[in-house]
PDB file of C-alpha atoms in Angstrom:
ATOM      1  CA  UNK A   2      49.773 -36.899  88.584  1.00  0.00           C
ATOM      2  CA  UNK A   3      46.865 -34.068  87.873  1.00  0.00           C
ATOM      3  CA  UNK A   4      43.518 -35.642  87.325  1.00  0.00           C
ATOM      4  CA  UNK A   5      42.831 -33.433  84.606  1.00  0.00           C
ATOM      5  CA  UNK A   6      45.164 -33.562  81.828  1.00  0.00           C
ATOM      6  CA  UNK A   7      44.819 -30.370  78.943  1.00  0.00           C
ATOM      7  CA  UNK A   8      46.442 -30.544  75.358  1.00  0.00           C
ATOM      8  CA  UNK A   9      48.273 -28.951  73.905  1.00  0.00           C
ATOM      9  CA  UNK A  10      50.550 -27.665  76.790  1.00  0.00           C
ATOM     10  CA  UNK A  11      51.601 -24.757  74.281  1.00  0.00           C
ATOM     11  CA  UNK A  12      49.980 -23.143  71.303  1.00  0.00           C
ATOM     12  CA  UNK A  13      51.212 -20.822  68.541  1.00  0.00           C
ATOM     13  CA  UNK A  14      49.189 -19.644  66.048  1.00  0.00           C
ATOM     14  CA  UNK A  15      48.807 -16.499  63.925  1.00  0.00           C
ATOM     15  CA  UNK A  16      45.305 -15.014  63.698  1.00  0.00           C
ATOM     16  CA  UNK A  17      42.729 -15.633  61.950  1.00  0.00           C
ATOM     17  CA  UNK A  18      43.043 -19.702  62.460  1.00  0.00           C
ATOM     18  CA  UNK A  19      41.140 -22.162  64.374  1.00  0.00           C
ATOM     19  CA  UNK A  20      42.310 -24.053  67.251  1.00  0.00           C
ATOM     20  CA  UNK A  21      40.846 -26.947  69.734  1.00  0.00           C
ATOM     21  CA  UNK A  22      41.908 -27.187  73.286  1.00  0.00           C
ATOM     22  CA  UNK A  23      41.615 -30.636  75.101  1.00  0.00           C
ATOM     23  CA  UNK A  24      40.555 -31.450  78.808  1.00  0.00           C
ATOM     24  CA  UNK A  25      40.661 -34.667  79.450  1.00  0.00           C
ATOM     25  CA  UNK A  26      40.507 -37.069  82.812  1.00  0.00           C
ATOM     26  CA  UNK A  27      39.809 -41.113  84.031  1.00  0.00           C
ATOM     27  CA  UNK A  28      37.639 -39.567  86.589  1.00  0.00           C
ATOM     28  CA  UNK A  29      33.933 -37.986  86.508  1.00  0.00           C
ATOM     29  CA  UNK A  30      32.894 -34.400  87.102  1.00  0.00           C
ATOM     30  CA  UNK A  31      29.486 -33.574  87.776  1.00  0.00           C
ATOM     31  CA  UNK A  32      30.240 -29.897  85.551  1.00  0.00           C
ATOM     32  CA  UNK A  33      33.574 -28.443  83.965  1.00  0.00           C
ATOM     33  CA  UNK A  34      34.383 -25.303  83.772  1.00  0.00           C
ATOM     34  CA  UNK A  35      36.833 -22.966  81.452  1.00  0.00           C
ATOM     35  CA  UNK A  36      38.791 -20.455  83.231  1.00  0.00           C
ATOM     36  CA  UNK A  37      41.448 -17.386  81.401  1.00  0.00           C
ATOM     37  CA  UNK A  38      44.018 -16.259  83.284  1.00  0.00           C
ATOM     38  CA  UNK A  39      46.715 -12.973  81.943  1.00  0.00           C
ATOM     39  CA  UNK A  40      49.838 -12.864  83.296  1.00  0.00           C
ATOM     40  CA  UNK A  41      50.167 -11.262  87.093  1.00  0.00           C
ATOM     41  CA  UNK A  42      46.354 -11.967  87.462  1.00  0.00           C
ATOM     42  CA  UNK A  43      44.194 -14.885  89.046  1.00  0.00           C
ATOM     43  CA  UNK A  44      41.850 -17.141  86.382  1.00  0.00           C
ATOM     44  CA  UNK A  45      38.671 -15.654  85.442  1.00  0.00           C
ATOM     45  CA  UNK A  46      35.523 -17.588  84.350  1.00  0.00           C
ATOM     46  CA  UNK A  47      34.501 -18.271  80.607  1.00  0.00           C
ATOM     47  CA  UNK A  48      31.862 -21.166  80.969  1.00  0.00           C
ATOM     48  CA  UNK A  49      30.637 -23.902  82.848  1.00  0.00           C
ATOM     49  CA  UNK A  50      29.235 -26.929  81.624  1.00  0.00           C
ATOM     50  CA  UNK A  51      27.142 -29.294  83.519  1.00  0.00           C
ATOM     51  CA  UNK A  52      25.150 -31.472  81.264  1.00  0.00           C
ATOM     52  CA  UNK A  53      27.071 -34.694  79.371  1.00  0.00           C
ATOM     53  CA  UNK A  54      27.060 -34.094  76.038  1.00  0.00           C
ATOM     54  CA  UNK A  55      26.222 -30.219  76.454  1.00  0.00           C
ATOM     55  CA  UNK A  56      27.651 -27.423  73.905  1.00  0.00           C
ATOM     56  CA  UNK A  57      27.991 -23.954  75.017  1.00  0.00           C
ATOM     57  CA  UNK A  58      28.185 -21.033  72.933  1.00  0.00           C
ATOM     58  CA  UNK A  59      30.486 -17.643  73.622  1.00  0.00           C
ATOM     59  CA  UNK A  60      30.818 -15.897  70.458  1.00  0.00           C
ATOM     60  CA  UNK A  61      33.839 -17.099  68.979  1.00  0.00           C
ATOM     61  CA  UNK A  62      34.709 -19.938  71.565  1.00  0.00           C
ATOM     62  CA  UNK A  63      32.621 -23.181  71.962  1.00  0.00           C
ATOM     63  CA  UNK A  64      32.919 -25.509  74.631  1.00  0.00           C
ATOM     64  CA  UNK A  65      31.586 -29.211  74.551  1.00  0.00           C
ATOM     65  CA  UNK A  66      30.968 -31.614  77.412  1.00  0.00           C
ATOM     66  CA  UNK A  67      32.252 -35.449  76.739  1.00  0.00           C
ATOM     67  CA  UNK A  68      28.908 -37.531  76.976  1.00  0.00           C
ATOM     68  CA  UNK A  69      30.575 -39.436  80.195  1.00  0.00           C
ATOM     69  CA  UNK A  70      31.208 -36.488  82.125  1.00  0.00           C
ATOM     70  CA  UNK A  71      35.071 -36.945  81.561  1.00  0.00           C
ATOM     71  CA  UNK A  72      36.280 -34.550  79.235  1.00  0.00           C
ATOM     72  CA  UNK A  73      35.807 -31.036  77.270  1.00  0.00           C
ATOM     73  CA  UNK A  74      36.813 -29.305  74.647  1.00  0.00           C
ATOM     74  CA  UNK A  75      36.976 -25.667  74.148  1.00  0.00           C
ATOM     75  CA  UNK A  76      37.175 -24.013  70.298  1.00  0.00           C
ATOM     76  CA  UNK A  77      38.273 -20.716  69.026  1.00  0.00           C
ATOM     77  CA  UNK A  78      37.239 -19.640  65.580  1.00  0.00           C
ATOM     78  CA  UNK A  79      39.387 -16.732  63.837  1.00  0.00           C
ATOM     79  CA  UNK A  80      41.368 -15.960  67.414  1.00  0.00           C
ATOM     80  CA  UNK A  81      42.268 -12.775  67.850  1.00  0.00           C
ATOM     81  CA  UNK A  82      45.860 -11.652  70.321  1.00  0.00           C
ATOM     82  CA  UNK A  83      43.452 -10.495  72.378  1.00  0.00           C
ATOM     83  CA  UNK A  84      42.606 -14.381  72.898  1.00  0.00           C
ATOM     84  CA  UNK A  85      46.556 -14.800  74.220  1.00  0.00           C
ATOM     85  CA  UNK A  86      45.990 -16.232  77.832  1.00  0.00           C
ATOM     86  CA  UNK A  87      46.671 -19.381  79.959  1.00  0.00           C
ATOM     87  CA  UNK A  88      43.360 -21.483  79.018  1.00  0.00           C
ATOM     88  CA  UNK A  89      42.432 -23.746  82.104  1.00  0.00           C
ATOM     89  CA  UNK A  90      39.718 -26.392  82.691  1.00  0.00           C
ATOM     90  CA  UNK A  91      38.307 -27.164  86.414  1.00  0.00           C
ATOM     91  CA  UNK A  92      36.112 -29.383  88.186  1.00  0.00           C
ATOM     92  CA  UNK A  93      34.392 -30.560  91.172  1.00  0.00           C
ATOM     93  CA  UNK A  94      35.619 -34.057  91.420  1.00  0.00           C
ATOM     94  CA  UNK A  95      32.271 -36.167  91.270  1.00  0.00           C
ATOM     95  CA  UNK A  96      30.695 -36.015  95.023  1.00  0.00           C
ATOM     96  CA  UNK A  97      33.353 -34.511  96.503  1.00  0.00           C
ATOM     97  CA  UNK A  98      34.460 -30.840  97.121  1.00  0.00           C
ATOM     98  CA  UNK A  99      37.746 -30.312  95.926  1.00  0.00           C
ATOM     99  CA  UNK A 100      37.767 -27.848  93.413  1.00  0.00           C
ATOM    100  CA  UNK A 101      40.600 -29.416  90.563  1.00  0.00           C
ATOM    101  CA  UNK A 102      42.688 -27.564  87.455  1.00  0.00           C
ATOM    102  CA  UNK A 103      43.795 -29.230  84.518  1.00  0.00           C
ATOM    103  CA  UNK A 104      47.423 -28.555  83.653  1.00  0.00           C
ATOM    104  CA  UNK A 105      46.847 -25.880  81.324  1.00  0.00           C
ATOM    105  CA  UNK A 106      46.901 -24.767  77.750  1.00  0.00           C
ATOM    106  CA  UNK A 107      49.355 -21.162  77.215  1.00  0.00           C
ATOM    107  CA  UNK A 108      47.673 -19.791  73.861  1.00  0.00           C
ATOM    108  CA  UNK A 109      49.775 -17.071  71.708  1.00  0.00           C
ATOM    109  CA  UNK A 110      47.910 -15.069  68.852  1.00  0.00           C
ATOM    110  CA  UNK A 111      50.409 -13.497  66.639  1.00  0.00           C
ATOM    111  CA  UNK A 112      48.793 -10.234  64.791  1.00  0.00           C
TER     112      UNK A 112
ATOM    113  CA  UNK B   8      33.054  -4.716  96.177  1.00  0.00           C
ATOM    114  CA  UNK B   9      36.332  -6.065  96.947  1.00  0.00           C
ATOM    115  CA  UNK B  10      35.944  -9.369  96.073  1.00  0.00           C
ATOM    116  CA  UNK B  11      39.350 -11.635  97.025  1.00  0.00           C
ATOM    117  CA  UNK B  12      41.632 -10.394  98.544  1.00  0.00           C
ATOM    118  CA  UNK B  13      45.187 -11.837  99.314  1.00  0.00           C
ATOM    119  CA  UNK B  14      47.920 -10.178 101.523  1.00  0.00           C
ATOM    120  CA  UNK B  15      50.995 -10.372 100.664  1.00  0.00           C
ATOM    121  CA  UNK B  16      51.491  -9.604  97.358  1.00  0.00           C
ATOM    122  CA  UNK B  17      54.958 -10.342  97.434  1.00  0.00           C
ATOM    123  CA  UNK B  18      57.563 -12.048  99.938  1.00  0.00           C
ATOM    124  CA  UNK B  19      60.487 -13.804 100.147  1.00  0.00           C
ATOM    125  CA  UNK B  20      61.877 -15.553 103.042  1.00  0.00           C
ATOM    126  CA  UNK B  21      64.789 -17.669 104.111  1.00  0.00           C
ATOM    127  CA  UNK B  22      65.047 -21.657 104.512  1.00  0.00           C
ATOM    128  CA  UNK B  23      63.093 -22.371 107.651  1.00  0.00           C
ATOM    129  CA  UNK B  24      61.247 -19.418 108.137  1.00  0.00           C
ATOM    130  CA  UNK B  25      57.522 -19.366 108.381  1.00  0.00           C
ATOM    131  CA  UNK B  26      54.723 -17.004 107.740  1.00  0.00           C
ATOM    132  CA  UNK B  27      51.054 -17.080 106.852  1.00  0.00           C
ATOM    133  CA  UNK B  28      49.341 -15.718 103.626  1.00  0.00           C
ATOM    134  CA  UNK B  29      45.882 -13.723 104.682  1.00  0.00           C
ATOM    135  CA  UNK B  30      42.456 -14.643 102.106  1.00  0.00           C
ATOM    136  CA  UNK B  31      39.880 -12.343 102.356  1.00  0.00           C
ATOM    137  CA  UNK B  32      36.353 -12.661 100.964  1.00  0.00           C
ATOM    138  CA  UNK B  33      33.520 -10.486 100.852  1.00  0.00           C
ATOM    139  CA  UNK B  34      31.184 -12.283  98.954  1.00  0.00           C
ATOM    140  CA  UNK B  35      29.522 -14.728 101.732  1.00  0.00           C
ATOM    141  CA  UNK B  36      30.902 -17.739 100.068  1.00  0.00           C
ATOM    142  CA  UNK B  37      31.178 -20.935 102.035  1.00  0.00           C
ATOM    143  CA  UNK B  38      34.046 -22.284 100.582  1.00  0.00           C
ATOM    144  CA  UNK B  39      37.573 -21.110 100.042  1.00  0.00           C
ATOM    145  CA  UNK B  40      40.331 -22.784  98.318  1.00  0.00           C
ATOM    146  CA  UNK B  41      44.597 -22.450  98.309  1.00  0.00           C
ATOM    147  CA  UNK B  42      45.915 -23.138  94.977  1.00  0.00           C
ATOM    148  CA  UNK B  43      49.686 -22.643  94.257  1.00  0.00           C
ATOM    149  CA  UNK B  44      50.551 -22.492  90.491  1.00  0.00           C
ATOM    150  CA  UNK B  45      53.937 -23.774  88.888  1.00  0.00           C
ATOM    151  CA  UNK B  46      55.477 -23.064  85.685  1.00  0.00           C
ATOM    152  CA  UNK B  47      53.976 -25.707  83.399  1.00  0.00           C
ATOM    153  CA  UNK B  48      51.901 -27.020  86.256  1.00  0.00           C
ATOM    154  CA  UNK B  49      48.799 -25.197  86.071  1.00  0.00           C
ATOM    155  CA  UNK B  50      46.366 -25.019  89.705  1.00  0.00           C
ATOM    156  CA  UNK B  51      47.369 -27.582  92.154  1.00  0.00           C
ATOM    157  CA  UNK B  52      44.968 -27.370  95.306  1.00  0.00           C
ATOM    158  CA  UNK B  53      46.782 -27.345  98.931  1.00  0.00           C
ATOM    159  CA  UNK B  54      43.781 -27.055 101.151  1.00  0.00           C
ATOM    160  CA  UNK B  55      40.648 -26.383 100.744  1.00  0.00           C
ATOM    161  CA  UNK B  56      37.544 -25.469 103.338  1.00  0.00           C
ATOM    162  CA  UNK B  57      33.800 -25.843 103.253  1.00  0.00           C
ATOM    163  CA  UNK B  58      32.677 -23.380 105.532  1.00  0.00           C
ATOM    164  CA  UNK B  59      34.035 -21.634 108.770  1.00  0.00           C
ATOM    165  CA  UNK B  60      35.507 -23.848 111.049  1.00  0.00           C
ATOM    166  CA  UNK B  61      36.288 -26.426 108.554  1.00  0.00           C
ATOM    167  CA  UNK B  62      39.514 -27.686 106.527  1.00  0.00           C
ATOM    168  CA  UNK B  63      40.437 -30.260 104.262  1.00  0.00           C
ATOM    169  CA  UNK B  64      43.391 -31.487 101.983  1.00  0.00           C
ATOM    170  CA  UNK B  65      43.681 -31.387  98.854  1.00  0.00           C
ATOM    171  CA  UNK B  66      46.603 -32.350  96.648  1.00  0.00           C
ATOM    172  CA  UNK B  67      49.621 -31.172  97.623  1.00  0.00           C
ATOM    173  CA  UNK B  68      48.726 -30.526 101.356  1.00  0.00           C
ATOM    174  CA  UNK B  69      52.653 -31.088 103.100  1.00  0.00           C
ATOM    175  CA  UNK B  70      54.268 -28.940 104.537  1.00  0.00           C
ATOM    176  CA  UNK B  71      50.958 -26.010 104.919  1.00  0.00           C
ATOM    177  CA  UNK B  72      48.271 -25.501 107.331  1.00  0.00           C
ATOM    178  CA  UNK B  73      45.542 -23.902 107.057  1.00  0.00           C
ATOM    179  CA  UNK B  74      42.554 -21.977 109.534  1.00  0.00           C
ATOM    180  CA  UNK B  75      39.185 -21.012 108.741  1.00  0.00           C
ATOM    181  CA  UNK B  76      38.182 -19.263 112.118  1.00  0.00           C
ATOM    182  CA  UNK B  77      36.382 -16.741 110.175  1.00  0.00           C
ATOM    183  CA  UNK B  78      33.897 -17.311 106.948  1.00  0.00           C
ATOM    184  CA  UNK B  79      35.429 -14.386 105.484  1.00  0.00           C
ATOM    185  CA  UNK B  80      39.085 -15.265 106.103  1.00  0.00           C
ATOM    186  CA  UNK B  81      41.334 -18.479 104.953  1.00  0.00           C
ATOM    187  CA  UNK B  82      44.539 -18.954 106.330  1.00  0.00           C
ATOM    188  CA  UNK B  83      47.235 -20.485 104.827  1.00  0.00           C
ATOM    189  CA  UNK B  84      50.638 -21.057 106.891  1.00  0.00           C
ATOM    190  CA  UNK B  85      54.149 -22.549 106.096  1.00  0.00           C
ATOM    191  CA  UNK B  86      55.789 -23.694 109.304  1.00  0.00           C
ATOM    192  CA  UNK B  87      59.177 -24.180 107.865  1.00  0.00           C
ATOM    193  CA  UNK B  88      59.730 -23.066 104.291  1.00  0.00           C
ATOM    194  CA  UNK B  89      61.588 -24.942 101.797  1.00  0.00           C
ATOM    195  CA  UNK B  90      62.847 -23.877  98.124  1.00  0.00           C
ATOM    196  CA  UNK B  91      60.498 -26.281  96.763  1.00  0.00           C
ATOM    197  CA  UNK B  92      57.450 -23.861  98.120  1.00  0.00           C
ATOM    198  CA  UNK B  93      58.682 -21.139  95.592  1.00  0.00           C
ATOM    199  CA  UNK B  94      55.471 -20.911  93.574  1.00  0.00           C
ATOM    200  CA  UNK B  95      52.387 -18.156  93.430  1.00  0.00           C
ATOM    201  CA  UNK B  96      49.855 -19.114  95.599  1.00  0.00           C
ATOM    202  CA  UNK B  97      45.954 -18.267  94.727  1.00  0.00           C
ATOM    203  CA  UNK B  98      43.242 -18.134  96.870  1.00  0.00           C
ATOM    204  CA  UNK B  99      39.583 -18.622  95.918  1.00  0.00           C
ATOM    205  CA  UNK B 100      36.466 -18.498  97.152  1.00  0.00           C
ATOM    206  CA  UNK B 101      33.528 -20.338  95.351  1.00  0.00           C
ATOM    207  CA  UNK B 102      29.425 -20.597  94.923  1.00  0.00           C
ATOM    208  CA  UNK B 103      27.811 -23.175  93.252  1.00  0.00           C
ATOM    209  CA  UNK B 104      30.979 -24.437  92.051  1.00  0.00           C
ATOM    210  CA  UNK B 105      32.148 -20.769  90.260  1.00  0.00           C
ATOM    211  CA  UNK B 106      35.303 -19.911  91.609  1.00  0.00           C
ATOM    212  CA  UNK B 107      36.604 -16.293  91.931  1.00  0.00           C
ATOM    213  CA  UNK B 108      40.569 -15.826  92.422  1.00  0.00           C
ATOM    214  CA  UNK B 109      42.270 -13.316  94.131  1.00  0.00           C
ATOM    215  CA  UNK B 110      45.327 -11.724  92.722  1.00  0.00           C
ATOM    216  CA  UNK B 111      47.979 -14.049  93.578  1.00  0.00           C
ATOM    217  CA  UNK B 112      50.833 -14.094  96.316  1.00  0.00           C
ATOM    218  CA  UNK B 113      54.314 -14.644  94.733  1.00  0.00           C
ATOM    219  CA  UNK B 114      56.371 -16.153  97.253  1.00  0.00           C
ATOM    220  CA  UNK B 115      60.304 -17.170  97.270  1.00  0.00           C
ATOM    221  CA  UNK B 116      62.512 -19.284  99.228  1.00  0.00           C
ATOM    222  CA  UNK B 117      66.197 -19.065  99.544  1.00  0.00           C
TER     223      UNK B 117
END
């Protein structure tokens, strides 16, 4: 069982729409945090989060912070192919130091 | 700067066999994380450690061990490999909770 669950597992879309990611978990995390990984290469950092309730800003994406500390979202207005990635969410379990991945979100922009 | 750095790249090995996957950081960082990654299954955490000297399990910890004799360097051995350990394996290293990955070691057992 992963402690952080993400939805949709899978996402196709053509570009120029919207879409909404989902991380979502029973447990708390004192900050969340949105990785991209490509294929063949390890995930890279978009955003961390840290304050319940917090929205962050990144030109096109926006991230959001569940009140409780429990969930995020991340959204992408007008993606672009160059937005085609594996979308993860992470967290520092609350006091502890085990850094944990959701399950994923694989995002597809056709031109 | 280097950043991460994982040796192998690449390996496959037979039922039984073991071997040990090298992480290298350069960045100072006090803790260092093995991830291995599944189709479908996104990050799962093996072992992670909190500075040199330490180690600690994290979710799927059977059937690796791990050393942190070094700050720089994490370990990560397989004693006897199994099938089932047929994954990519990431290594991090992390500071104030950011992690940065290396490049990935894709392992297979047959």
């Amino acid at each position: 069982t992963q402690l952080l669950e993400q939805s949709p597992q899978f996402l196709s879309i053509q570009e120029g729409e919207n879409l909404t990611v989902y991380c979502n978990s029973s447990s708390v995390f004192s900050s969340l945090q949105w990785y991209r990984q490509e294929p063949g290469e390890g995930p890279v950092l978009l955003v961390t989060v840290v304050t319940g309730g917090e929205v962050k800003k990144l030109k096109r994406l926006t991230f959001q912070f569940g009140d409780a500390r429990k969930d995020s979202s991340l959204h992408i207005t007008a993606a672009q192919p160059g937005d085609t990635g594996l979308y993860l969410c992470a967290g520092p379990l609350y006091n502890t130091d085990k850094l944990i991945f959701g399950t994923g979100t694989r995002l597809q922009v056709f031109p | 700067n280097a950043g991460v750095t994982q040796t192998p790249k690449f390996r496959v090995l037979k039922t039984g066999q073991s071997m040990t996957l090298l992480c290298a950081q350069d960045m100072n960082h006090e803790y260092m994380y093995w991830y291995r990654q599944d189709p479908g299954m996104g990050l799962r955490l093996i072992h992670y450690s909190v500075g040199e000297g330490t180690t600690a399990k994290g979710e799927v910890p059977d059937g690796y061990n791990v050393s942190r004799l070094k700050k720089q360097n994490f370990l990560l051995g397989l004693e006897s490999a199994a099938p089932s350990q047929t994954s990519v394996y990431f290594c991090a290293s992390s500071y104030s909770g950011v992690a940065f990955f290396g490049q990935g070691t894709r392992l297979t057992v047959v």
